[in-house]
C-alpha positions as a LaTeX table, in Angstrom:
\begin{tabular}{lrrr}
\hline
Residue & $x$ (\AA) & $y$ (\AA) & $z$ (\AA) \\
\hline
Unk1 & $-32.71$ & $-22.79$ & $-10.94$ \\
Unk2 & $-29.49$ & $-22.38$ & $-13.36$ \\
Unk3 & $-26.37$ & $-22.24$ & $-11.83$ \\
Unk4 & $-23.23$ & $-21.50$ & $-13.54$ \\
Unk5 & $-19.51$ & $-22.15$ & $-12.53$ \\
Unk6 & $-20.88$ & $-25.81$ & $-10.60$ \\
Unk7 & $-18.62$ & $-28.68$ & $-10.97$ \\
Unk8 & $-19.88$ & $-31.44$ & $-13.77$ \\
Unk9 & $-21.28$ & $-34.66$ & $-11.79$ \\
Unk10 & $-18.98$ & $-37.75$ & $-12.43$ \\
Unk11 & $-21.04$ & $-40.11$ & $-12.50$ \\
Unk12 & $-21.94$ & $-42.09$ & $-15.61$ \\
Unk13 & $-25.66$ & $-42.80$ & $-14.98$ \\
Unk14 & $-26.00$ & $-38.79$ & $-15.05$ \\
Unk15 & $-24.28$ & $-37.60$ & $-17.95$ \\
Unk16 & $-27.85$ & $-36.88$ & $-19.83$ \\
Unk17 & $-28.47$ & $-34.39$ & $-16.90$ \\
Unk18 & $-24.90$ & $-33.26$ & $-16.47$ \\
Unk19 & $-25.43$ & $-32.09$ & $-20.48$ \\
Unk20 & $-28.22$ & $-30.21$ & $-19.58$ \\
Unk21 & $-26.45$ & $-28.84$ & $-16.81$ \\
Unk22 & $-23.56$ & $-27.85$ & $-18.90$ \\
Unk23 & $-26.75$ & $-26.09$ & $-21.17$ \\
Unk24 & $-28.06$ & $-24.37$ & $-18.89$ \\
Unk25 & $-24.80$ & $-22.63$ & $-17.81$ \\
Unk26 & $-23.46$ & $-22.01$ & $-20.82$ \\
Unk27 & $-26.85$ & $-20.38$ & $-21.48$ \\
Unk28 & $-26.97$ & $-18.26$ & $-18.44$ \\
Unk29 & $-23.05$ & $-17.11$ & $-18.95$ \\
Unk30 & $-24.48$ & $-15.97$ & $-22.36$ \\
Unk31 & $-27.39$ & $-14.23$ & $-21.65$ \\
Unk32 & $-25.16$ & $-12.87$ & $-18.15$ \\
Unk33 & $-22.32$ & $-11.49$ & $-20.74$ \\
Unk34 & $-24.80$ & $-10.08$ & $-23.90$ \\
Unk35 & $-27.02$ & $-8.18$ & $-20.93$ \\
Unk36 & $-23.72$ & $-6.70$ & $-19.33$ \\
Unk37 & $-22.28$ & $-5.60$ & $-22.51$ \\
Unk38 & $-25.13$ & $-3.71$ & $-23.35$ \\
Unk39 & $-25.79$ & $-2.17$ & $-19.88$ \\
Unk40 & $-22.30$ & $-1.27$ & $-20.32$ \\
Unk41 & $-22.82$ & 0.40 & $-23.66$ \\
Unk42 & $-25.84$ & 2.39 & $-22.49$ \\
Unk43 & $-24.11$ & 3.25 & $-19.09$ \\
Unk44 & $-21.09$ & 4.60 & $-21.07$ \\
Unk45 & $-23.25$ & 6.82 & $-23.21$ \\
Unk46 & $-25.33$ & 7.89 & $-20.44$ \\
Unk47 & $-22.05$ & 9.53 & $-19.04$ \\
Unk48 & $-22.11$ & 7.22 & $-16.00$ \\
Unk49 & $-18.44$ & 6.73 & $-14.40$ \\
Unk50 & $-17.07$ & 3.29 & $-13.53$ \\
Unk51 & $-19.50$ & 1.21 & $-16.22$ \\
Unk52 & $-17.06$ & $-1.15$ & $-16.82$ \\
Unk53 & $-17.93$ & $-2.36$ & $-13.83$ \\
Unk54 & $-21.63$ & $-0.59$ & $-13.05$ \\
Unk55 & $-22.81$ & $-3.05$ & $-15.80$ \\
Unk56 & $-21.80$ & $-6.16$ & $-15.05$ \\
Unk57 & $-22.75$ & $-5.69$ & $-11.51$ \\
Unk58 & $-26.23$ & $-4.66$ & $-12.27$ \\
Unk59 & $-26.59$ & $-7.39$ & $-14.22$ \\
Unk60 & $-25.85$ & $-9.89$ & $-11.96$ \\
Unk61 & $-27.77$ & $-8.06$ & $-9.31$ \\
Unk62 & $-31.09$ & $-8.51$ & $-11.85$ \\
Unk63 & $-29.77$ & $-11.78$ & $-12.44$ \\
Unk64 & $-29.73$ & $-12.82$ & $-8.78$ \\
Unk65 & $-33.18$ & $-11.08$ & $-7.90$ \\
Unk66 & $-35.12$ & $-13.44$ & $-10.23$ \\
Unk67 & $-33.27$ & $-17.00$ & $-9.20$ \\
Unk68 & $-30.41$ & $-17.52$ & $-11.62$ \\
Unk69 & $-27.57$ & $-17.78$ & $-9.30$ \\
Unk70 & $-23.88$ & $-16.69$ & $-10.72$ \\
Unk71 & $-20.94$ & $-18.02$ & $-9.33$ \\
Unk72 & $-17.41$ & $-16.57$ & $-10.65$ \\
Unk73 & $-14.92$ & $-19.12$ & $-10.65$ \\
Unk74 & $-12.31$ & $-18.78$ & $-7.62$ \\
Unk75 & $-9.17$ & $-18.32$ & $-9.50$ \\
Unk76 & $-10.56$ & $-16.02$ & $-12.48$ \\
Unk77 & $-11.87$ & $-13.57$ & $-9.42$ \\
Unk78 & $-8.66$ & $-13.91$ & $-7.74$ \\
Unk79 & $-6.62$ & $-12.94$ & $-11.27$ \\
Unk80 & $-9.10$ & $-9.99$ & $-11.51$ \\
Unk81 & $-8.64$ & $-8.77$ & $-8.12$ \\
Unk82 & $-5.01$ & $-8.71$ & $-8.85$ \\
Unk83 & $-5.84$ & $-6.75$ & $-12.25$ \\
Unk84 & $-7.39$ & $-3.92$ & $-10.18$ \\
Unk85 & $-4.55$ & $-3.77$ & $-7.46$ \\
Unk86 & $-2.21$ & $-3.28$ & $-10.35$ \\
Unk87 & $-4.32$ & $-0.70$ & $-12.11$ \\
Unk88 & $-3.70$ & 1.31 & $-8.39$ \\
Unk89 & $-0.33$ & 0.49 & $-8.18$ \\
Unk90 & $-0.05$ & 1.99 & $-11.68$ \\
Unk91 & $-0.44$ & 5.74 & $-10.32$ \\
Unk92 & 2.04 & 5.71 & $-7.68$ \\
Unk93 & 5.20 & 7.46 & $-9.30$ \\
Unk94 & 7.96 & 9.03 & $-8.32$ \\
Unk95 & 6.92 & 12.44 & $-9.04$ \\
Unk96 & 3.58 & 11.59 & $-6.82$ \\
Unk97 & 5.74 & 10.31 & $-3.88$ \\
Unk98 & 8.01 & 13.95 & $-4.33$ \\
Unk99 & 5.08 & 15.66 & $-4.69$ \\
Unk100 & 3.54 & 14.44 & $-1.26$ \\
Unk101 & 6.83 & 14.94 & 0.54 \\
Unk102 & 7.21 & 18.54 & $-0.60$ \\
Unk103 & 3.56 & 19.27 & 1.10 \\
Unk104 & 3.46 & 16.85 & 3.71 \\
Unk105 & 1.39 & 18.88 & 6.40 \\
Unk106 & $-1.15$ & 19.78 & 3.49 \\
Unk107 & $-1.30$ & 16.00 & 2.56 \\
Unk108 & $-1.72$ & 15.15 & 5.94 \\
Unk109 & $-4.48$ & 17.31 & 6.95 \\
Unk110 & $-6.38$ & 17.32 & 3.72 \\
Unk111 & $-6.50$ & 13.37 & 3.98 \\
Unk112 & $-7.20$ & 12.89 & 7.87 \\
Unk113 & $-10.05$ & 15.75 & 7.48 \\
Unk114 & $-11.74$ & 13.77 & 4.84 \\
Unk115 & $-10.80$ & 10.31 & 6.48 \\
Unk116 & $-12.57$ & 11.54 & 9.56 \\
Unk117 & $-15.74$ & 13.41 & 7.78 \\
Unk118 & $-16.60$ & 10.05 & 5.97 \\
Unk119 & $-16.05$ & 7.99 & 9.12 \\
Unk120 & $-18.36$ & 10.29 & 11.59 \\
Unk121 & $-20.94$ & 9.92 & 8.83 \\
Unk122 & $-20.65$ & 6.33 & 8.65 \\
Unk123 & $-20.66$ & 5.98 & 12.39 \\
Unk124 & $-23.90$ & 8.42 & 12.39 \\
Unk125 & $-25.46$ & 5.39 & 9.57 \\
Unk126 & $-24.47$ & 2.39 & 11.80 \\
Unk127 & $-25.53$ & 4.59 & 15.30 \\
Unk128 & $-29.06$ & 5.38 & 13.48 \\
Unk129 & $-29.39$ & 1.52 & 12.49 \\
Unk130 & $-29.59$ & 2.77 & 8.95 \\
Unk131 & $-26.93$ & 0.13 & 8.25 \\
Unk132 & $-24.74$ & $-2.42$ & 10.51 \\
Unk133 & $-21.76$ & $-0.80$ & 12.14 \\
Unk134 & $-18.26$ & $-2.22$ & 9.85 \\
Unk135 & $-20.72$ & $-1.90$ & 6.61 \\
Unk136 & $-21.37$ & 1.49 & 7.42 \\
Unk137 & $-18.29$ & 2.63 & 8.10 \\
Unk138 & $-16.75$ & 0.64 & 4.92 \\
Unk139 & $-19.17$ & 2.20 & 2.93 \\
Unk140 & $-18.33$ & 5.73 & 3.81 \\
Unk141 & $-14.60$ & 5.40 & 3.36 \\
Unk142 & $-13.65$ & 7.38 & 0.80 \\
Unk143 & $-11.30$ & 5.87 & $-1.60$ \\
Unk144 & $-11.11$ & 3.20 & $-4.66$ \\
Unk145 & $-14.58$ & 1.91 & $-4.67$ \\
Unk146 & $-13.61$ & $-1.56$ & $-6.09$ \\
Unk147 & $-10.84$ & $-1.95$ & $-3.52$ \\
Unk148 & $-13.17$ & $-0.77$ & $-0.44$ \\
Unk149 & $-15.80$ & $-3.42$ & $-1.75$ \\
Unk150 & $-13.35$ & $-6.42$ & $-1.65$ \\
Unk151 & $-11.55$ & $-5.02$ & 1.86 \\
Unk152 & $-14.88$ & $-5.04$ & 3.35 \\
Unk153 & $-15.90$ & $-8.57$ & 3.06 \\
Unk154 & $-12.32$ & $-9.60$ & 3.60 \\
Unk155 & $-13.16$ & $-7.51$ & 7.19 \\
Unk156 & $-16.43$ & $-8.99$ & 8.30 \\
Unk157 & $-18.73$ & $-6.47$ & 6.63 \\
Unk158 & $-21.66$ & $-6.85$ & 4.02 \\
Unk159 & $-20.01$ & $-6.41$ & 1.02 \\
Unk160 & $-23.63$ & $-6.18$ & $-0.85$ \\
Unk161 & $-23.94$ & $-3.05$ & 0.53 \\
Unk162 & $-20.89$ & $-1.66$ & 1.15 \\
Unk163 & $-21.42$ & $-1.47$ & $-2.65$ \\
Unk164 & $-24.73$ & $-0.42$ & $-2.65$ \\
Unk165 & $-23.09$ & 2.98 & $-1.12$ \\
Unk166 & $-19.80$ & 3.14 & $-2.33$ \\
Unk167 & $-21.14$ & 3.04 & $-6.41$ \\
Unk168 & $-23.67$ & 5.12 & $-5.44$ \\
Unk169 & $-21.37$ & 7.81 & $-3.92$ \\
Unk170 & $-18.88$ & 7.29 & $-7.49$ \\
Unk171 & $-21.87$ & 8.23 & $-9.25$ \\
Unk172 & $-23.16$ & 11.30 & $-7.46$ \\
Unk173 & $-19.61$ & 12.72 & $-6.81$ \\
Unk174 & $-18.44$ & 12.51 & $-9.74$ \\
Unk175 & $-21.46$ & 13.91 & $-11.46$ \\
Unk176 & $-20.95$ & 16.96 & $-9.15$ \\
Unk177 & $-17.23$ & 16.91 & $-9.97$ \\
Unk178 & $-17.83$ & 16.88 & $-13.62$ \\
Unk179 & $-20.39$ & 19.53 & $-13.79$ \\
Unk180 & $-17.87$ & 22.08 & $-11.37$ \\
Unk181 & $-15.38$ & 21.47 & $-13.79$ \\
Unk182 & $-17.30$ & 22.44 & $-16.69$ \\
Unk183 & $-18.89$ & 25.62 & $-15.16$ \\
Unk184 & $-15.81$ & 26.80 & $-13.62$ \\
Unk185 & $-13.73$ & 25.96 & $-16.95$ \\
Unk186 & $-16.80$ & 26.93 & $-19.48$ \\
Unk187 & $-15.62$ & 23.85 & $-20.62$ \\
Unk188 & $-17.65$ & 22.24 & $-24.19$ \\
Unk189 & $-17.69$ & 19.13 & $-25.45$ \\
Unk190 & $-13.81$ & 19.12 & $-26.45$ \\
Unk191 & $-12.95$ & 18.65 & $-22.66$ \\
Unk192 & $-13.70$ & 15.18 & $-22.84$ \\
Unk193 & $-11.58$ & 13.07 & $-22.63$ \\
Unk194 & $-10.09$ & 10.70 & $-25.28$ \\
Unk195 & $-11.88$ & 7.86 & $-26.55$ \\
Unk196 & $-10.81$ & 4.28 & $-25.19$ \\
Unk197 & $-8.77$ & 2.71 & $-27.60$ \\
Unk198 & $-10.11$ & $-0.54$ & $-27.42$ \\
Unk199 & $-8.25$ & $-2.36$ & $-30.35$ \\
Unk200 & $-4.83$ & $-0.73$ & $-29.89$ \\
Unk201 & $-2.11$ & $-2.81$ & $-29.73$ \\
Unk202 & $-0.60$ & $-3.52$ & $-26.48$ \\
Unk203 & 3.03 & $-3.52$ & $-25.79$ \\
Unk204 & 4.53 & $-6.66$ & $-25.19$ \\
Unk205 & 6.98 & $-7.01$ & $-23.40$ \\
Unk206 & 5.55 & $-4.45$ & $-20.52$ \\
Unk207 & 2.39 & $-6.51$ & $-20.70$ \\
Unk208 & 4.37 & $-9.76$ & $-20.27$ \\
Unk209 & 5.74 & $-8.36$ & $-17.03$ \\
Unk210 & 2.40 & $-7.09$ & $-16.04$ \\
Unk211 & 1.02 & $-10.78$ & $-16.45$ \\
Unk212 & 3.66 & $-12.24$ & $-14.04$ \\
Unk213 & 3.63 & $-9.71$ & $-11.61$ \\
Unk214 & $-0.34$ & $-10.05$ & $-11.51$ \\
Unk215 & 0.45 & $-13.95$ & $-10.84$ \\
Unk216 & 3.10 & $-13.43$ & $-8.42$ \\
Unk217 & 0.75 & $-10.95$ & $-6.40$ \\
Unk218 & $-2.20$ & $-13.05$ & $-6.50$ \\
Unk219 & $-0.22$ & $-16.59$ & $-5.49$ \\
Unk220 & 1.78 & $-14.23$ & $-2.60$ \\
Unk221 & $-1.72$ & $-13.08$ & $-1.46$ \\
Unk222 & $-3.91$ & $-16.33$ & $-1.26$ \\
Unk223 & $-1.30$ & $-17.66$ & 0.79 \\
Unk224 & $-0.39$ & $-14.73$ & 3.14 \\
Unk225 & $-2.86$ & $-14.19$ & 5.85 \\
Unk226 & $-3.64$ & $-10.74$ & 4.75 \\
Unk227 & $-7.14$ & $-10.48$ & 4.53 \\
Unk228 & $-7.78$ & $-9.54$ & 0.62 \\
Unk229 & $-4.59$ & $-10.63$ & $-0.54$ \\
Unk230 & $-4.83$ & $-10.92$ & $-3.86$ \\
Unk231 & $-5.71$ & $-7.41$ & $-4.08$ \\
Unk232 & $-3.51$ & $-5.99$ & $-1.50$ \\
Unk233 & $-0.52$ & $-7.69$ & $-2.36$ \\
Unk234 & $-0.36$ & $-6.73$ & $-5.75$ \\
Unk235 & $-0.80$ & $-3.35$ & $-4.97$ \\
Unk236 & 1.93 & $-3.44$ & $-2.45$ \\
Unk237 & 4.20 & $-5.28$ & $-4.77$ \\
Unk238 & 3.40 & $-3.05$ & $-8.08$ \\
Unk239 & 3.71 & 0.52 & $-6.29$ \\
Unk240 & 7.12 & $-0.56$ & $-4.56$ \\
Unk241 & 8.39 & $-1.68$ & $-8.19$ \\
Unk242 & 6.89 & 1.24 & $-10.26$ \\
Unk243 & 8.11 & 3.92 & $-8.03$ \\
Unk244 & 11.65 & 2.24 & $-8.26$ \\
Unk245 & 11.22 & 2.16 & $-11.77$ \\
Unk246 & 11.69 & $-1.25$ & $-12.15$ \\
Unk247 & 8.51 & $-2.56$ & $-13.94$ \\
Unk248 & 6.10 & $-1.14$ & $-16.10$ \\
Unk249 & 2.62 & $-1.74$ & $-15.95$ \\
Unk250 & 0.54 & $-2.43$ & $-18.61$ \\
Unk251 & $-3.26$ & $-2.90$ & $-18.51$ \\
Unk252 & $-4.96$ & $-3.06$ & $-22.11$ \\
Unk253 & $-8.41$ & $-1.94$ & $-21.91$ \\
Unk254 & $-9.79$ & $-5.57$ & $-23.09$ \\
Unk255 & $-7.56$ & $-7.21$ & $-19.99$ \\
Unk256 & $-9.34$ & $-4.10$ & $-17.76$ \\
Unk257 & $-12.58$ & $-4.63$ & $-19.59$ \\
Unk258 & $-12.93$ & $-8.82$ & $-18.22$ \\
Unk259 & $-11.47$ & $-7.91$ & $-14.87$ \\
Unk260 & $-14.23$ & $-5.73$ & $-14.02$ \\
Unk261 & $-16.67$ & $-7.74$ & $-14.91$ \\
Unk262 & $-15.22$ & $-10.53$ & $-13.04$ \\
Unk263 & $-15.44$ & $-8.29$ & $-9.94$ \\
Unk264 & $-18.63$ & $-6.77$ & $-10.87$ \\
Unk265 & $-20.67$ & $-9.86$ & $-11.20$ \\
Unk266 & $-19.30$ & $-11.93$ & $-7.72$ \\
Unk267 & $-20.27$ & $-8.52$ & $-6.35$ \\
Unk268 & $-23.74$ & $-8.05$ & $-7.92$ \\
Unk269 & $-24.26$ & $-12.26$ & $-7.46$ \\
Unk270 & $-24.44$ & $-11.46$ & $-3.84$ \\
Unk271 & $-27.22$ & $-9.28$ & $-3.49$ \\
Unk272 & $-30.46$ & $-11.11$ & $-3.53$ \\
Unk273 & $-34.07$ & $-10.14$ & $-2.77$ \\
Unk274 & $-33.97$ & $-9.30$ & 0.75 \\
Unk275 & $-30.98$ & $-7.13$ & 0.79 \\
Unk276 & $-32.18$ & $-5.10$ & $-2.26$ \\
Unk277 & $-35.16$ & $-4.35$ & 0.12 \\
Unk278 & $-32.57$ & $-3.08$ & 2.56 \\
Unk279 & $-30.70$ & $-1.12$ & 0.56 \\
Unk280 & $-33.86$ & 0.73 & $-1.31$ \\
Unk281 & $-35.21$ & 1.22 & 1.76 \\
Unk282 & $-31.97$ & 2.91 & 3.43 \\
Unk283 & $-31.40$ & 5.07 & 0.12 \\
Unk284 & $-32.75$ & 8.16 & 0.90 \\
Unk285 & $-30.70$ & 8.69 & 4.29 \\
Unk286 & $-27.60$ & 6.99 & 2.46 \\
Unk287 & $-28.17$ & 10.16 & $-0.07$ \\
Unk288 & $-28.58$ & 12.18 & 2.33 \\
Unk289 & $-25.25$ & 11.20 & 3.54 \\
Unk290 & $-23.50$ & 11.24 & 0.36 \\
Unk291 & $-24.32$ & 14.65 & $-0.17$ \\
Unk292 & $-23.53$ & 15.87 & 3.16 \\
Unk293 & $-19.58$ & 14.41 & 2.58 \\
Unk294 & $-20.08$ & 16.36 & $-0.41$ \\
Unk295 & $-20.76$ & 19.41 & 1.50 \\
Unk296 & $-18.47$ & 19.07 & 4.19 \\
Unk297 & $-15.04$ & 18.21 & 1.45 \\
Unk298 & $-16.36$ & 21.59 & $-0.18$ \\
Unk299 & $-15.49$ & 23.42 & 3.04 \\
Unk300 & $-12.25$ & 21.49 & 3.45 \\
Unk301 & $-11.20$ & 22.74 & $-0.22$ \\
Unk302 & $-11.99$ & 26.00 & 0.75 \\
Unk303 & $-9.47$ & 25.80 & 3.60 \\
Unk304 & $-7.02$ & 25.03 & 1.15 \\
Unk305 & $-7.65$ & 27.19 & $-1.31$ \\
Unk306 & $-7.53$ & 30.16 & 1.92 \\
Unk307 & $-4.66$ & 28.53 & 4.03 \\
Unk308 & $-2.40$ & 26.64 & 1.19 \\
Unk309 & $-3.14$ & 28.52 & $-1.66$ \\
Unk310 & $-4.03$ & 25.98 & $-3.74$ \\
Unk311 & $-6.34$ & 27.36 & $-6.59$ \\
Unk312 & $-9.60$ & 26.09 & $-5.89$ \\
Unk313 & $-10.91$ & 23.78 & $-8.83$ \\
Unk314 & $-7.79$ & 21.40 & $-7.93$ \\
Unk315 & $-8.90$ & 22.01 & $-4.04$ \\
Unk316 & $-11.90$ & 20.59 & $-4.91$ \\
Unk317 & $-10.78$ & 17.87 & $-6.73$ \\
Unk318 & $-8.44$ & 16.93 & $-4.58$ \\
Unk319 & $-10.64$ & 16.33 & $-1.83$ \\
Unk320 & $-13.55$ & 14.85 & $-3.81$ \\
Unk321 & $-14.70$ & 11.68 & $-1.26$ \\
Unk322 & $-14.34$ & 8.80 & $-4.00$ \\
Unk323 & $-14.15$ & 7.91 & $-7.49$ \\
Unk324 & $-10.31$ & 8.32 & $-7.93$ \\
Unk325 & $-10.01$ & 6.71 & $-11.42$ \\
Unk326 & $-13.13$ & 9.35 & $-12.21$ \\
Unk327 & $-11.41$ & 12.40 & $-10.84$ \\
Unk328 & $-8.07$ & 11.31 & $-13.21$ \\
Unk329 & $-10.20$ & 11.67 & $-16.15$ \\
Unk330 & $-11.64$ & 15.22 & $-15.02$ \\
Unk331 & $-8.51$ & 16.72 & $-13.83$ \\
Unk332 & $-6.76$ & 15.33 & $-17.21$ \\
Unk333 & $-8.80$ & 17.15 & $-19.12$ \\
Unk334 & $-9.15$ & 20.36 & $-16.97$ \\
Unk335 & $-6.76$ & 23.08 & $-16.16$ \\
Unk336 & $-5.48$ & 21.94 & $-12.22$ \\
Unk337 & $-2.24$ & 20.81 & $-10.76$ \\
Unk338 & $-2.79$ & 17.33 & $-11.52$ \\
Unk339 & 0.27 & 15.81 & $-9.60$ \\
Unk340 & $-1.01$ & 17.80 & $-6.63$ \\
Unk341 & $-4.90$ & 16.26 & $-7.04$ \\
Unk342 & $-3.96$ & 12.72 & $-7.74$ \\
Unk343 & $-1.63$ & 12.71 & $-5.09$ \\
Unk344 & $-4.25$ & 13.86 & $-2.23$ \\
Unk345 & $-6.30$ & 11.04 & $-3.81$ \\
Unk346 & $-4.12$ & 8.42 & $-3.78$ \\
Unk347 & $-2.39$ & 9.00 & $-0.11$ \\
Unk348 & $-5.90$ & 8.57 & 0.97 \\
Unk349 & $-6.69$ & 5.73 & $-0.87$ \\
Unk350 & $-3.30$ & 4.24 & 1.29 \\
Unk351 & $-3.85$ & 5.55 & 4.31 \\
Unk352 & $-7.80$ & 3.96 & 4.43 \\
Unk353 & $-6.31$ & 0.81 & 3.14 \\
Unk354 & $-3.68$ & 0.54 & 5.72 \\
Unk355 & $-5.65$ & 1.84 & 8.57 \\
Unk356 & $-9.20$ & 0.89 & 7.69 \\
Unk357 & $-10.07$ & $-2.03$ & 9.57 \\
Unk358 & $-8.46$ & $-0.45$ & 12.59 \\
Unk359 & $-11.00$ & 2.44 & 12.29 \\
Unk360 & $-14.02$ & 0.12 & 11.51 \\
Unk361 & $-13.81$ & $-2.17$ & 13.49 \\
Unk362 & $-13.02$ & 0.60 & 16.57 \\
Unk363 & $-15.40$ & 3.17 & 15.15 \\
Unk364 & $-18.17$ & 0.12 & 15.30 \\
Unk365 & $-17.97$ & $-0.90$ & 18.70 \\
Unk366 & $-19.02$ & 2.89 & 19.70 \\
Unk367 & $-21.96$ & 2.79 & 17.50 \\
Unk368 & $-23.94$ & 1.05 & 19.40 \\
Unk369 & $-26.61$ & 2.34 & 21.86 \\
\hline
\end{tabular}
C-alpha cells in the first residue's frame, strides 16, 4: 500500500527502499492533487457549492476506499485550519455587530429556533440508531460546515460522518436556496455572481498581517487546551481585531484554494470502506432529515416575515440551516438586506461554536433508550 506524508527510514542499508518509498508518495500526492483539481473543475461547473473543498475530499475518500492511505502533514493541516478560522473571522464587522444589537430579540429567537430544530432532529438520528449520539447531533448543527467537521472530532464524535451530513446538507440547502432566489427574483444568468479572480494580485501588506495572525492563532491554539485550537483561536483572535478595526484580513483565492484541500483530504482520508457502508446505508433517513430542517426554517422565516416584518426572501435566507459562505454569494447577488441575513448566519455560527459541545454532549446522553 502507498502511503504518503511517512517519515524517510534512516538507515543506510535501506535507502534503495526508502527511494522507492519517496516514489511512491510523490506519485500518490500527484495523482491525489491532478484527480482533485479536476473534481474540482467539474464540481464548479456543475454549480455545486463548497468544491474547493467537495473535491479534494472526494478524492481522498476514493483514494482511501481502494488502499492508498493519505496522511496530511500535522503542521500544513494545522496552518489550514487557521486559514478557515480567519476566512470566518473575516465577516464579523462592525456594522454586523450594530446590526445584531439593533434586533437583538429577532437575533435571538431566529437563532435558538433553528439551533433547537437541528438539534431535536439530530437527537431523533442518534435516538433511532441511525447514527451515534455526539455525531448526530454535530452533524445537524447548523452552521460553517468546515468548522462543525473539525469541532466534532476535537469533541469525541466521528468526524467521517459528521461530514458525510454536514456536505450533504451544504449541497441540498443551498440548491434550494439558489433556486428560491431565482424564482422569487426571475433572476437569469446575470445574477451570478462574479468570477473568482484567481490570478489577481494580492495586497501586501494586509496579506502579510494575515500570514502572522494565521501563525499566531495556530501556535496560541496547539498549545491552549481548547479543543480545535487552531481553528478556534484564530477565529477568536481575527473577529476581536477586525471588528476593532485593527487588522485586515486578506485571503487570496490560491492561499483559500490549498487550505481547503488540506482540510478536505485529512477529512476524506478518514473514511474508509466500512464507514462508507454506514453512511450509504443511513442516507435516505439523513435526507429525510435534511429536508425536514428545510421545512421546519421555512416556517420560522415565515414568522419573521409575519411578526418582524422582515421581507421574506431575506427571512429565508437568513434562516437557511448551513452553508453560510453559500448563502453570501446568493444574497450578494439578490435583492435582500444583506447585513440583516449574514448577521442571523453568523450569530449562529457563534452561538453553536460556543455552546455546541455543551448541547451534544447533554443532548446525547438522552438519546439513548
Amino acid at each position: 500500500m502507498e502511503t504518503a506524508g511517512e517519515p524517510e527510514e534512516q538507515n543506510p542499508q535501506a535507502s534503495g527502499s526508502s527511494g522507492k518509498a519517496r516514489a511512491g508518495a510523490l506519485r500518490l500526492w500527484s495523482a491525489l492533487i491532478a484527480a482533485s483539481a479536476a473534481l474540482v473543475v467539474v464540481l464548479s461547473l456543475a454549480g455545486l457549492p463548497a468544491a474547493l473543498l467537495l473535491g479534494p475530499m472526494l478524492t481522498a475518500i476514493l483514494f482511501s476506499f481502494f488502499g492508498r492511505r493519505i496522511v496530511v502533514p500535522v503542521a500544513p493541516f494545522s496552518l489550514a485550519q487557521g486559514m478557515v478560522g480567519l476566512l470566518i473571522a473575516r465577516t464579523m464587522t462592525w456594522p454586523i455587530v450594530q446590526e445584531i444589537g439593533r434586533d437583538w430579540p429577532i437575533f435571538v429567537a431566529g437563532v435558538l429556533a433553528v439551533v433547537f430544530a437541528a438539534v431535536a432532529l439530530g437527537w431523533l438520528l442518534a435516538r433511532l440508531q441511525v447514527l451515534p449520539g455526539t455525531t448526530a447531533i454535530w452533524g445537524a448543527f447548523p452552521g460553517a460546515a468546515t468548522v462543525m467537521t473539525l469541532m466534532s472530532g476535537a469533541f469525541g464524535a466521528d468526524m467521517r460522518l459528521v461530514a458525510f451530513m454536514q456536505y450533504t446538507r451544504v449541497v441540498i440547502v443551498t440548491i434550494v436556496a439558489a433556486t428560491i432566489a431565482r424564482l422569487w427574483t426571475g433572476m437569469g444568468g446575470e445574477g451570478a455572481p462574479a468570477p473568482v479572480l484567481w490570478l489577481a494580485e494580492p495586497r501586501w501588506w494586509p496579506l502579510g498581517q494575515t500570514l502572522i495572525l494565521v501563525i499566531i492563532g495556530v501556535v496560541i491554539g496547539k498549545r491552549s487546551p481548547i479543543p480545535a485550537g487552531a481553528m478556534i483561536v484564530p477565529v477568536i483572535l481575527g473577529s476581536a481585531l477586525n471588528i476593532a478595526g485593527l487588522v485586515d484580513i486578506e485571503l487570496p483565492q490560491p492561499l483559500l484554494a490549498v487550505s481547503y484541500a488540506l482540510v478536505g483530504w485529512a477529512i476524506g482520508a478518514r473514511f474508509d470502506r466500512e464507514v462508507i457502508r454506514h453512511a450509504s446505508r443511513a442516507l435516505p433517513r439523513v435526507l429525510a432529515s435534511i429536508l425536514a430542517l428545510v421545512a421546519v426554517c421555512s416556517v420560522f422565516a415565515a414568522l419573521l416575515v409575519v411578526f418582524a416584518g422582515i421581507d421574506p426572501l431575506s427571512a429565508y435566507l437568513a434562516t437557511s440551516p448551513g452553508g453560510a459562505d453559500a448563502v453570501a454569494i446568493i444574497s450578494a447577488s439578490t435583492d435582500v438586506n444583506v447585513a440583516f441575513v449574514m448577521s442571523m448566519q453568523i450569530a449562529r455560527f457563534f452561538f453553536v461554536m460556543a455552546l455546541g459541545p455543551m448541547l451534544a454532549r447533554f443532548v446525547a446522553k438522552r438519546s439513548h433508550f
